[in-house]
Amino acid sequence: MPKLSMVRRMEAVGFRAWPAASVHYDGSWAVRLTASHPSRRLNSVNPLDPADNREIEHRIARIEQRFKAYERPIVFRMSPLAPAELEAHLNAMGWTRADETRVLAASLGQIDLEGGYELLPVRDIGRFVDAAITLNADERVNKPGLTELLESIRPPFGMFVVEDDQGPAATALCVHDNEMAGLFEIAVRDGLRNKGYGRSIVRAALRWAAAQGAATGWLQVEAANTAANGLYGRMGFEEVYRYVYRMRGD
């Protein structure tokens, strides 16, 4: 069982690094909604206190109205901070599970950051967004939505792009929040995977973060992504906790 204090800390850092356009609290349940971006991380209910288990059915009905206003289905993002009673209620009501995700972390002083590309962050958000969308497998992500998201990030961040004569080859976004450095939008073009591009751009991003004073790198990766989990494990990242999305069954 992960330490809940560390889970709370990383959840807070994650919310700041990937900010929703609208955040409403129902008790300690953070209701995050973003009309311009389809990500479940930006459109989900995030319970943040295992003891907050009151009036579950009524709260779900109330929160669902907010999701309907955004024309989105209600989604719960269930981390170790979610009440066991809520988990039991969703199970009893037949809610499905999807996209189990591992949250990984590593001390930047204990992993090998040498080698790979010598990259500086790009300054042009439009250039990074174009590259990220080109490599993104989710066709629902659009340029205005991703641009709006990046412009709303408050901690310092670095945008990294590797290009070749065919266009964008790899991307990574690194958000530096005090001693924490979160990695997002890590993507490699089809045909270039398993050739060192992912490792190289992650190293470059974390070197930048370490130079800014970060001590810990962290990221989120779907549990089913065997290749990515293998890469991050070899680099020295270790699992801190997991979360999973819950949606109403058909």
PDB file of C-alpha atoms in Angstrom:
ATOM      1  CA  MET A   1       0.000   0.000   0.000  1.00  0.00           C
ATOM      2  CA  PRO A   2       1.547   3.343  -1.027  1.00  0.00           C
ATOM      3  CA  LYS A   3       1.979   6.113   1.530  1.00  0.00           C
ATOM      4  CA  LEU A   4      -1.076   8.321   1.212  1.00  0.00           C
ATOM      5  CA  SER A   5       0.988  11.429   1.981  1.00  0.00           C
ATOM      6  CA  MET A   6       3.090  10.779  -1.123  1.00  0.00           C
ATOM      7  CA  VAL A   7      -0.008  10.048  -3.205  1.00  0.00           C
ATOM      8  CA  ARG A   8      -1.569  13.351  -2.088  1.00  0.00           C
ATOM      9  CA  ARG A   9       1.598  15.217  -2.947  1.00  0.00           C
ATOM     10  CA  MET A  10       1.889  13.703  -6.398  1.00  0.00           C
ATOM     11  CA  GLU A  11      -1.798  14.191  -7.130  1.00  0.00           C
ATOM     12  CA  ALA A  12      -1.465  17.893  -6.285  1.00  0.00           C
ATOM     13  CA  VAL A  13       1.629  18.240  -8.458  1.00  0.00           C
ATOM     14  CA  GLY A  14      -0.149  16.431 -11.271  1.00  0.00           C
ATOM     15  CA  PHE A  15      -3.166  18.736 -11.111  1.00  0.00           C
ATOM     16  CA  ARG A  16      -0.899  21.792 -11.354  1.00  0.00           C
ATOM     17  CA  ALA A  17       1.086  20.294 -14.218  1.00  0.00           C
ATOM     18  CA  TRP A  18      -2.005  19.310 -16.241  1.00  0.00           C
ATOM     19  CA  PRO A  19      -4.584  21.918 -15.183  1.00  0.00           C
ATOM     20  CA  ALA A  20      -8.285  21.574 -15.908  1.00  0.00           C
ATOM     21  CA  ALA A  21     -10.205  24.615 -17.111  1.00  0.00           C
ATOM     22  CA  SER A  22     -12.831  24.182 -14.373  1.00  0.00           C
ATOM     23  CA  VAL A  23     -12.324  22.675 -10.914  1.00  0.00           C
ATOM     24  CA  HIS A  24     -15.195  22.273  -8.451  1.00  0.00           C
ATOM     25  CA  TYR A  25     -15.037  20.518  -5.087  1.00  0.00           C
ATOM     26  CA  ASP A  26     -17.855  18.377  -3.766  1.00  0.00           C
ATOM     27  CA  GLY A  27     -16.455  17.678  -0.335  1.00  0.00           C
ATOM     28  CA  SER A  28     -12.969  16.403  -1.106  1.00  0.00           C
ATOM     29  CA  TRP A  29     -13.924  15.115  -4.550  1.00  0.00           C
ATOM     30  CA  ALA A  30     -12.221  17.307  -7.154  1.00  0.00           C
ATOM     31  CA  VAL A  31     -14.458  17.621 -10.218  1.00  0.00           C
ATOM     32  CA  ARG A  32     -12.200  18.560 -13.144  1.00  0.00           C
ATOM     33  CA  LEU A  33     -13.731  19.551 -16.483  1.00  0.00           C
ATOM     34  CA  THR A  34     -12.221  20.963 -19.675  1.00  0.00           C
ATOM     35  CA  ALA A  35     -14.382  21.623 -22.719  1.00  0.00           C
ATOM     36  CA  SER A  36     -11.457  22.064 -25.118  1.00  0.00           C
ATOM     37  CA  HIS A  37      -9.547  18.839 -24.371  1.00  0.00           C
ATOM     38  CA  PRO A  38     -10.830  15.227 -24.318  1.00  0.00           C
ATOM     39  CA  SER A  39      -8.354  13.822 -21.789  1.00  0.00           C
ATOM     40  CA  ARG A  40      -9.957  11.854 -18.960  1.00  0.00           C
ATOM     41  CA  ARG A  41      -7.397  13.384 -16.622  1.00  0.00           C
ATOM     42  CA  LEU A  42      -8.973  16.753 -17.423  1.00  0.00           C
ATOM     43  CA  ASN A  43     -12.557  15.467 -17.324  1.00  0.00           C
ATOM     44  CA  SER A  44     -13.010  13.310 -14.253  1.00  0.00           C
ATOM     45  CA  VAL A  45     -14.017  13.172 -10.604  1.00  0.00           C
ATOM     46  CA  ASN A  46     -10.961  12.733  -8.380  1.00  0.00           C
ATOM     47  CA  PRO A  47     -11.687  11.623  -4.790  1.00  0.00           C
ATOM     48  CA  LEU A  48      -8.903  12.867  -2.499  1.00  0.00           C
ATOM     49  CA  ASP A  49      -9.810  11.535   0.963  1.00  0.00           C
ATOM     50  CA  PRO A  50     -10.476   7.859   1.787  1.00  0.00           C
ATOM     51  CA  ALA A  51     -12.734   8.958   4.668  1.00  0.00           C
ATOM     52  CA  ASP A  52     -15.037  11.098   2.505  1.00  0.00           C
ATOM     53  CA  ASN A  53     -17.705   8.474   1.891  1.00  0.00           C
ATOM     54  CA  ARG A  54     -20.934  10.312   2.672  1.00  0.00           C
ATOM     55  CA  GLU A  55     -24.021  10.418   0.431  1.00  0.00           C
ATOM     56  CA  ILE A  56     -22.274   8.679  -2.439  1.00  0.00           C
ATOM     57  CA  GLU A  57     -25.328   8.104  -4.609  1.00  0.00           C
ATOM     58  CA  HIS A  58     -26.644  11.660  -4.213  1.00  0.00           C
ATOM     59  CA  ARG A  59     -23.247  13.203  -4.924  1.00  0.00           C
ATOM     60  CA  ILE A  60     -22.785  11.146  -8.071  1.00  0.00           C
ATOM     61  CA  ALA A  61     -26.174  12.328  -9.353  1.00  0.00           C
ATOM     62  CA  ARG A  62     -25.327  15.943  -8.529  1.00  0.00           C
ATOM     63  CA  ILE A  63     -21.891  15.820 -10.138  1.00  0.00           C
ATOM     64  CA  GLU A  64     -23.239  14.080 -13.225  1.00  0.00           C
ATOM     65  CA  GLN A  65     -25.240  17.199 -14.019  1.00  0.00           C
ATOM     66  CA  ARG A  66     -21.974  19.138 -14.332  1.00  0.00           C
ATOM     67  CA  PHE A  67     -20.651  16.589 -16.797  1.00  0.00           C
ATOM     68  CA  LYS A  68     -23.853  16.773 -18.822  1.00  0.00           C
ATOM     69  CA  ALA A  69     -23.427  20.550 -19.054  1.00  0.00           C
ATOM     70  CA  TYR A  70     -20.062  19.859 -20.743  1.00  0.00           C
ATOM     71  CA  GLU A  71     -21.623  17.104 -22.873  1.00  0.00           C
ATOM     72  CA  ARG A  72     -19.297  14.545 -21.339  1.00  0.00           C
ATOM     73  CA  PRO A  73     -20.010  11.227 -19.614  1.00  0.00           C
ATOM     74  CA  ILE A  74     -19.215  11.147 -15.921  1.00  0.00           C
ATOM     75  CA  VAL A  75     -15.859   9.492 -15.175  1.00  0.00           C
ATOM     76  CA  PHE A  76     -14.210   8.728 -11.843  1.00  0.00           C
ATOM     77  CA  ARG A  77     -10.432   8.623 -11.569  1.00  0.00           C
ATOM     78  CA  MET A  78      -9.799   6.233  -8.690  1.00  0.00           C
ATOM     79  CA  SER A  79      -6.445   6.505  -6.917  1.00  0.00           C
ATOM     80  CA  PRO A  80      -5.548   5.094  -3.463  1.00  0.00           C
ATOM     81  CA  LEU A  81      -7.206   8.251  -2.074  1.00  0.00           C
ATOM     82  CA  ALA A  82     -10.661   7.070  -3.165  1.00  0.00           C
ATOM     83  CA  PRO A  83     -12.960   5.737  -0.410  1.00  0.00           C
ATOM     84  CA  ALA A  84     -13.429   1.974  -0.348  1.00  0.00           C
ATOM     85  CA  GLU A  85     -17.170   2.571  -0.040  1.00  0.00           C
ATOM     86  CA  LEU A  86     -17.173   4.461  -3.348  1.00  0.00           C
ATOM     87  CA  GLU A  87     -15.300   1.613  -5.028  1.00  0.00           C
ATOM     88  CA  ALA A  88     -17.851  -0.852  -3.668  1.00  0.00           C
ATOM     89  CA  HIS A  89     -20.751   1.312  -4.853  1.00  0.00           C
ATOM     90  CA  LEU A  90     -19.361   1.580  -8.390  1.00  0.00           C
ATOM     91  CA  ASN A  91     -18.796  -2.173  -8.470  1.00  0.00           C
ATOM     92  CA  ALA A  92     -22.346  -2.840  -7.321  1.00  0.00           C
ATOM     93  CA  MET A  93     -23.740  -0.503  -9.979  1.00  0.00           C
ATOM     94  CA  GLY A  94     -21.773  -2.184 -12.769  1.00  0.00           C
ATOM     95  CA  TRP A  95     -19.371   0.655 -13.575  1.00  0.00           C
ATOM     96  CA  THR A  96     -16.573  -0.475 -15.890  1.00  0.00           C
ATOM     97  CA  ARG A  97     -12.829  -0.038 -15.450  1.00  0.00           C
ATOM     98  CA  ALA A  98     -10.457   1.362 -18.080  1.00  0.00           C
ATOM     99  CA  ASP A  99      -6.888   2.527 -18.616  1.00  0.00           C
ATOM    100  CA  GLU A 100      -5.207   1.397 -15.409  1.00  0.00           C
ATOM    101  CA  THR A 101      -2.241   3.733 -15.068  1.00  0.00           C
ATOM    102  CA  ARG A 102       1.017   3.507 -13.131  1.00  0.00           C
ATOM    103  CA  VAL A 103       2.498   6.638 -11.543  1.00  0.00           C
ATOM    104  CA  LEU A 104       6.281   6.263 -11.525  1.00  0.00           C
ATOM    105  CA  ALA A 105       9.049   8.301  -9.900  1.00  0.00           C
ATOM    106  CA  ALA A 106      12.839   8.325  -9.759  1.00  0.00           C
ATOM    107  CA  SER A 107      15.515  10.320  -7.982  1.00  0.00           C
ATOM    108  CA  LEU A 108      17.338  12.335 -10.636  1.00  0.00           C
ATOM    109  CA  GLY A 109      20.578  11.838  -8.729  1.00  0.00           C
ATOM    110  CA  GLN A 110      20.311   8.071  -8.981  1.00  0.00           C
ATOM    111  CA  ILE A 111      19.432   7.512 -12.634  1.00  0.00           C
ATOM    112  CA  ASP A 112      21.656   7.840 -15.687  1.00  0.00           C
ATOM    113  CA  LEU A 113      20.821  11.055 -17.523  1.00  0.00           C
ATOM    114  CA  GLU A 114      23.900  11.075 -19.737  1.00  0.00           C
ATOM    115  CA  GLY A 115      23.857  10.395 -23.452  1.00  0.00           C
ATOM    116  CA  GLY A 116      21.278  10.987 -26.125  1.00  0.00           C
ATOM    117  CA  TYR A 117      20.396  14.311 -27.674  1.00  0.00           C
ATOM    118  CA  GLU A 118      21.627  17.652 -26.410  1.00  0.00           C
ATOM    119  CA  LEU A 119      18.362  19.550 -26.596  1.00  0.00           C
ATOM    120  CA  LEU A 120      17.202  22.926 -25.408  1.00  0.00           C
ATOM    121  CA  PRO A 121      13.503  23.569 -24.813  1.00  0.00           C
ATOM    122  CA  VAL A 122      11.685  25.080 -27.781  1.00  0.00           C
ATOM    123  CA  ARG A 123      10.139  28.478 -27.084  1.00  0.00           C
ATOM    124  CA  ASP A 124       7.374  28.331 -29.681  1.00  0.00           C
ATOM    125  CA  ILE A 125       4.247  26.700 -28.212  1.00  0.00           C
ATOM    126  CA  GLY A 126       2.761  26.403 -31.707  1.00  0.00           C
ATOM    127  CA  ARG A 127       5.738  24.395 -32.944  1.00  0.00           C
ATOM    128  CA  PHE A 128       5.526  22.011 -30.006  1.00  0.00           C
ATOM    129  CA  VAL A 129       1.755  21.635 -30.333  1.00  0.00           C
ATOM    130  CA  ASP A 130       2.034  20.840 -34.047  1.00  0.00           C
ATOM    131  CA  ALA A 131       4.657  18.180 -33.321  1.00  0.00           C
ATOM    132  CA  ALA A 132       2.701  16.684 -30.417  1.00  0.00           C
ATOM    133  CA  ILE A 133      -0.518  16.463 -32.433  1.00  0.00           C
ATOM    134  CA  THR A 134       1.333  14.850 -35.343  1.00  0.00           C
ATOM    135  CA  LEU A 135       2.595  12.107 -33.032  1.00  0.00           C
ATOM    136  CA  ASN A 136      -0.490  11.819 -30.813  1.00  0.00           C
ATOM    137  CA  ALA A 137      -2.568   8.683 -31.305  1.00  0.00           C
ATOM    138  CA  ASP A 138      -5.718  10.403 -30.000  1.00  0.00           C
ATOM    139  CA  GLU A 139      -7.303  12.108 -33.008  1.00  0.00           C
ATOM    140  CA  ARG A 140      -9.673  14.046 -30.717  1.00  0.00           C
ATOM    141  CA  VAL A 141      -6.807  16.254 -29.485  1.00  0.00           C
ATOM    142  CA  ASN A 142      -6.743  19.512 -31.454  1.00  0.00           C
ATOM    143  CA  LYS A 143      -4.374  22.457 -31.679  1.00  0.00           C
ATOM    144  CA  PRO A 144      -6.559  25.051 -29.887  1.00  0.00           C
ATOM    145  CA  GLY A 145      -7.263  22.663 -27.004  1.00  0.00           C
ATOM    146  CA  LEU A 146      -3.646  21.641 -26.429  1.00  0.00           C
ATOM    147  CA  THR A 147      -2.465  25.239 -26.847  1.00  0.00           C
ATOM    148  CA  GLU A 148      -4.976  26.421 -24.235  1.00  0.00           C
ATOM    149  CA  LEU A 149      -3.816  23.706 -21.860  1.00  0.00           C
ATOM    150  CA  LEU A 150      -0.131  24.591 -22.216  1.00  0.00           C
ATOM    151  CA  GLU A 151      -0.823  28.290 -21.763  1.00  0.00           C
ATOM    152  CA  SER A 152      -2.642  27.550 -18.504  1.00  0.00           C
ATOM    153  CA  ILE A 153       0.285  25.693 -16.885  1.00  0.00           C
ATOM    154  CA  ARG A 154       1.664  27.887 -14.098  1.00  0.00           C
ATOM    155  CA  PRO A 155       4.897  26.105 -13.036  1.00  0.00           C
ATOM    156  CA  PRO A 156       7.897  26.497 -15.382  1.00  0.00           C
ATOM    157  CA  PHE A 157       7.946  23.947 -18.184  1.00  0.00           C
ATOM    158  CA  GLY A 158      10.173  22.887 -21.048  1.00  0.00           C
ATOM    159  CA  MET A 159       8.922  21.668 -24.433  1.00  0.00           C
ATOM    160  CA  PHE A 160      11.230  19.295 -26.296  1.00  0.00           C
ATOM    161  CA  VAL A 161      11.057  18.224 -29.934  1.00  0.00           C
ATOM    162  CA  VAL A 162      13.317  15.971 -32.020  1.00  0.00           C
ATOM    163  CA  GLU A 163      12.920  16.415 -35.774  1.00  0.00           C
ATOM    164  CA  ASP A 164      14.361  14.781 -38.861  1.00  0.00           C
ATOM    165  CA  ASP A 165      13.843  15.271 -42.593  1.00  0.00           C
ATOM    166  CA  GLN A 166      10.398  13.655 -42.311  1.00  0.00           C
ATOM    167  CA  GLY A 167       9.163  15.986 -39.573  1.00  0.00           C
ATOM    168  CA  PRO A 168       8.660  15.472 -35.829  1.00  0.00           C
ATOM    169  CA  ALA A 169      10.323  12.318 -34.531  1.00  0.00           C
ATOM    170  CA  ALA A 170       9.758  12.633 -30.767  1.00  0.00           C
ATOM    171  CA  THR A 171       8.271  15.010 -28.206  1.00  0.00           C
ATOM    172  CA  ALA A 172       8.314  15.476 -24.438  1.00  0.00           C
ATOM    173  CA  LEU A 173       6.934  18.092 -22.070  1.00  0.00           C
ATOM    174  CA  CYS A 174       8.619  18.559 -18.680  1.00  0.00           C
ATOM    175  CA  VAL A 175       6.886  20.573 -15.925  1.00  0.00           C
ATOM    176  CA  HIS A 176       9.196  21.706 -13.100  1.00  0.00           C
ATOM    177  CA  ASP A 177       7.273  22.194  -9.843  1.00  0.00           C
ATOM    178  CA  ASN A 178       9.677  22.896  -6.954  1.00  0.00           C
ATOM    179  CA  GLU A 179      11.709  19.683  -6.582  1.00  0.00           C
ATOM    180  CA  MET A 180       9.399  17.632  -8.813  1.00  0.00           C
ATOM    181  CA  ALA A 181       9.687  17.269 -12.597  1.00  0.00           C
ATOM    182  CA  GLY A 182       6.703  15.729 -14.375  1.00  0.00           C
ATOM    183  CA  LEU A 183       6.888  14.310 -17.899  1.00  0.00           C
ATOM    184  CA  PHE A 184       3.975  14.527 -20.337  1.00  0.00           C
ATOM    185  CA  GLU A 185       3.321  14.221 -24.088  1.00  0.00           C
ATOM    186  CA  ILE A 186       6.114  11.683 -24.511  1.00  0.00           C
ATOM    187  CA  ALA A 187       5.666  10.338 -28.021  1.00  0.00           C
ATOM    188  CA  VAL A 188       7.788   8.785 -30.768  1.00  0.00           C
ATOM    189  CA  ARG A 189       6.827   8.490 -34.430  1.00  0.00           C
ATOM    190  CA  ASP A 190       5.753   5.099 -35.731  1.00  0.00           C
ATOM    191  CA  GLY A 191       8.741   3.381 -37.289  1.00  0.00           C
ATOM    192  CA  LEU A 192      11.210   4.999 -34.892  1.00  0.00           C
ATOM    193  CA  ARG A 193      10.163   3.227 -31.709  1.00  0.00           C
ATOM    194  CA  ASN A 194      12.646   0.998 -29.872  1.00  0.00           C
ATOM    195  CA  LYS A 195      15.495   2.946 -31.460  1.00  0.00           C
ATOM    196  CA  GLY A 196      16.448   5.126 -28.492  1.00  0.00           C
ATOM    197  CA  TYR A 197      14.388   8.207 -29.310  1.00  0.00           C
ATOM    198  CA  GLY A 198      12.187   7.914 -26.227  1.00  0.00           C
ATOM    199  CA  ARG A 199      15.081   7.374 -23.840  1.00  0.00           C
ATOM    200  CA  SER A 200      17.064  10.226 -25.386  1.00  0.00           C
ATOM    201  CA  ILE A 201      14.319  12.845 -25.215  1.00  0.00           C
ATOM    202  CA  VAL A 202      13.363  11.835 -21.655  1.00  0.00           C
ATOM    203  CA  ARG A 203      16.990  12.184 -20.587  1.00  0.00           C
ATOM    204  CA  ALA A 204      17.253  15.602 -22.234  1.00  0.00           C
ATOM    205  CA  ALA A 205      14.077  16.812 -20.519  1.00  0.00           C
ATOM    206  CA  LEU A 206      15.185  15.554 -17.109  1.00  0.00           C
ATOM    207  CA  ARG A 207      18.662  17.068 -17.494  1.00  0.00           C
ATOM    208  CA  TRP A 208      16.958  20.407 -18.089  1.00  0.00           C
ATOM    209  CA  ALA A 209      14.782  19.912 -14.998  1.00  0.00           C
ATOM    210  CA  ALA A 210      17.754  18.913 -12.851  1.00  0.00           C
ATOM    211  CA  ALA A 211      19.563  22.081 -13.938  1.00  0.00           C
ATOM    212  CA  GLN A 212      16.530  24.055 -12.726  1.00  0.00           C
ATOM    213  CA  GLY A 213      16.766  22.405  -9.296  1.00  0.00           C
ATOM    214  CA  ALA A 214      14.441  19.407  -9.630  1.00  0.00           C
ATOM    215  CA  ALA A 215      15.366  16.338  -7.586  1.00  0.00           C
ATOM    216  CA  THR A 216      12.655  13.849  -8.557  1.00  0.00           C
ATOM    217  CA  GLY A 217      11.273  12.924 -11.950  1.00  0.00           C
ATOM    218  CA  TRP A 218       7.825  11.429 -12.314  1.00  0.00           C
ATOM    219  CA  LEU A 219       5.443  10.343 -15.053  1.00  0.00           C
ATOM    220  CA  GLN A 220       2.275   8.379 -15.725  1.00  0.00           C
ATOM    221  CA  VAL A 221       2.094   5.398 -18.060  1.00  0.00           C
ATOM    222  CA  GLU A 222      -0.711   2.967 -18.827  1.00  0.00           C
ATOM    223  CA  ALA A 223      -0.101  -0.409 -17.212  1.00  0.00           C
ATOM    224  CA  ALA A 224      -0.793  -2.150 -20.543  1.00  0.00           C
ATOM    225  CA  ASN A 225       1.992  -0.266 -22.348  1.00  0.00           C
ATOM    226  CA  THR A 226       4.647  -2.948 -22.027  1.00  0.00           C
ATOM    227  CA  ALA A 227       7.303  -1.173 -24.088  1.00  0.00           C
ATOM    228  CA  ALA A 228       7.075   2.123 -22.197  1.00  0.00           C
ATOM    229  CA  ASN A 229       6.996   0.405 -18.809  1.00  0.00           C
ATOM    230  CA  GLY A 230      10.083  -1.556 -19.754  1.00  0.00           C
ATOM    231  CA  LEU A 231      11.918   1.595 -20.834  1.00  0.00           C
ATOM    232  CA  TYR A 232      11.122   3.528 -17.673  1.00  0.00           C
ATOM    233  CA  GLY A 233      11.959   0.544 -15.487  1.00  0.00           C
ATOM    234  CA  ARG A 234      15.370   0.210 -17.123  1.00  0.00           C
ATOM    235  CA  MET A 235      15.940   3.924 -16.572  1.00  0.00           C
ATOM    236  CA  GLY A 236      15.329   3.504 -12.841  1.00  0.00           C
ATOM    237  CA  PHE A 237      11.719   4.637 -12.411  1.00  0.00           C
ATOM    238  CA  GLU A 238       9.695   2.803  -9.768  1.00  0.00           C
ATOM    239  CA  GLU A 239       5.961   2.600  -9.187  1.00  0.00           C
ATOM    240  CA  VAL A 240       4.515   4.840  -6.474  1.00  0.00           C
ATOM    241  CA  TYR A 241       0.823   4.055  -6.994  1.00  0.00           C
ATOM    242  CA  ARG A 242      -1.817   3.301  -9.622  1.00  0.00           C
ATOM    243  CA  TYR A 243      -5.126   4.763 -10.635  1.00  0.00           C
ATOM    244  CA  VAL A 244      -7.943   3.575 -12.869  1.00  0.00           C
ATOM    245  CA  TYR A 245     -10.912   5.208 -14.576  1.00  0.00           C
ATOM    246  CA  ARG A 246     -14.465   4.089 -13.827  1.00  0.00           C
ATOM    247  CA  MET A 247     -17.386   4.730 -16.195  1.00  0.00           C
ATOM    248  CA  ARG A 248     -21.012   3.706 -16.247  1.00  0.00           C
ATOM    249  CA  GLY A 249     -21.577   0.329 -17.907  1.00  0.00           C
ATOM    250  CA  ASP A 250     -23.594   0.100 -21.112  1.00  0.00           C
TER     251      ASP A 250
END
